C-alpha positions in Angstrom: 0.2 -47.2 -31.2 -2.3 -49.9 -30.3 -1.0 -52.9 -27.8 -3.2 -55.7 -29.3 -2.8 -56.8 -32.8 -6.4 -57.3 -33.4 -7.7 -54.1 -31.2 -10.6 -51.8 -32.6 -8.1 -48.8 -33.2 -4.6 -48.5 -34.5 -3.3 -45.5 -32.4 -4.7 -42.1 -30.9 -2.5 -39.0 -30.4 -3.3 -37.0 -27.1 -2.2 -33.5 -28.8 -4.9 -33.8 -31.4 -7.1 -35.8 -29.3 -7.9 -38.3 -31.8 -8.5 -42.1 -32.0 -7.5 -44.0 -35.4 -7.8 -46.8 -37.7 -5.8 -46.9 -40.6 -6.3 -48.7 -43.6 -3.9 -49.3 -46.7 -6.0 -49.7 -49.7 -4.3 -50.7 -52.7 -6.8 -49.4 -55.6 -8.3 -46.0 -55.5 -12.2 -45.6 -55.8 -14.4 -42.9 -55.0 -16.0 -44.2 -51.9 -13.9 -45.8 -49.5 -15.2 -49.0 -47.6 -15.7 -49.1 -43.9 -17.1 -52.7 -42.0 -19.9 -51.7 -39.7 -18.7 -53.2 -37.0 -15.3 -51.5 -37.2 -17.3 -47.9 -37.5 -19.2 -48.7 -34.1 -16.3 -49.8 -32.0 -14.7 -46.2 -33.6 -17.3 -44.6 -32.5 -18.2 -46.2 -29.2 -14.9 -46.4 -27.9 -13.1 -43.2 -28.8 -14.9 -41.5 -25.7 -13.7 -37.9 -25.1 -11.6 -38.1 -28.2 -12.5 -38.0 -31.8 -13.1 -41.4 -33.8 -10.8 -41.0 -37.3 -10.7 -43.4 -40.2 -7.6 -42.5 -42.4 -7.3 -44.4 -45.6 -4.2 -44.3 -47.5 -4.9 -44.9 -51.5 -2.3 -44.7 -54.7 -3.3 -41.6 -55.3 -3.5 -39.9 -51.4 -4.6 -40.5 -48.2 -7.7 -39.7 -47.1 -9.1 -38.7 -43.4 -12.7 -38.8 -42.2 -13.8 -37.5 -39.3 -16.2 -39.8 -38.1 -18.4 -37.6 -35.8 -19.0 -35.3 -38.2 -19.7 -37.2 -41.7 -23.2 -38.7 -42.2 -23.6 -42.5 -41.0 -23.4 -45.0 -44.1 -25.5 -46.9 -45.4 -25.1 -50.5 -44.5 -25.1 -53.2 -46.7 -24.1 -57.3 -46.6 -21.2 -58.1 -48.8 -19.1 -61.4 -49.7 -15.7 -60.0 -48.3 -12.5 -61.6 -47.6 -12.2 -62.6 -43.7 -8.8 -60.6 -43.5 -7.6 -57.9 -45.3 -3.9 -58.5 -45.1 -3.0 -61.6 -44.2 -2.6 -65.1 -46.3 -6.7 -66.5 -45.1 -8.8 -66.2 -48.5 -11.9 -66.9 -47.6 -14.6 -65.0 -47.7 -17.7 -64.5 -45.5 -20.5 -61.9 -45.0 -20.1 -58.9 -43.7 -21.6 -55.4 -43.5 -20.5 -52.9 -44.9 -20.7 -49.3 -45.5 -18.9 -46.5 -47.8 -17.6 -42.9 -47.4 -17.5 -40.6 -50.3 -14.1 -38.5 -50.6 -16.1 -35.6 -50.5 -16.4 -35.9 -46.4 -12.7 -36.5 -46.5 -10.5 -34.2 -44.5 -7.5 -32.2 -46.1 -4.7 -33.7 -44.7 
């Protein structure tokens, strides 16, 4: 597990050599969101080990393999500032989407 609250990564496990973010999504949709900024600090600072973004929806949980699924394309949205927590404001951000299909059986 991560020490910071607010670090780039959630947890990494040395036996699989991976390094995570999760994310709790509570709809389903075919293409799962990913901040552009989150997928570069995933990808820039898993260094030997493999960058993974595991999504958990109501109907699965969902794994990509970020060194081996095509880059998104990046777009500006109107997105809450937090995802979990009580601030509702929204600001711009940019943002990307991965298609279930590069998911990973898990």
């Amino acid at each position: 597990k991560s020490e910071g609250a607010f670090d780039s990564f959630d947890c990494t496990t040395i036996e699989k050599n991976l390094y995570i973010e999760l994310k709790c999504r509570h709809s389903h949709y075919p293409d799962l969101l990913i901040e552009e900024m989150k997928y570069r600090r995933l990808i820039n600072q898993a260094g030997s080990m493999v960058p993974y973004y595991i999504n958990s929806t109501p109907e699965g949980i969902y794994a990509f393999d970020l060194s081996r699924v095509p880059e998104p394309s990046w777009s500006e949205k109107w997105m809450p500032t937090t995802t979990e927590f009580s601030d509702t404001r929204k600001i711009m951000k940019l943002v990307g989407f991965l298609h279930l299909d590069y998911a990973l059986p898990l």
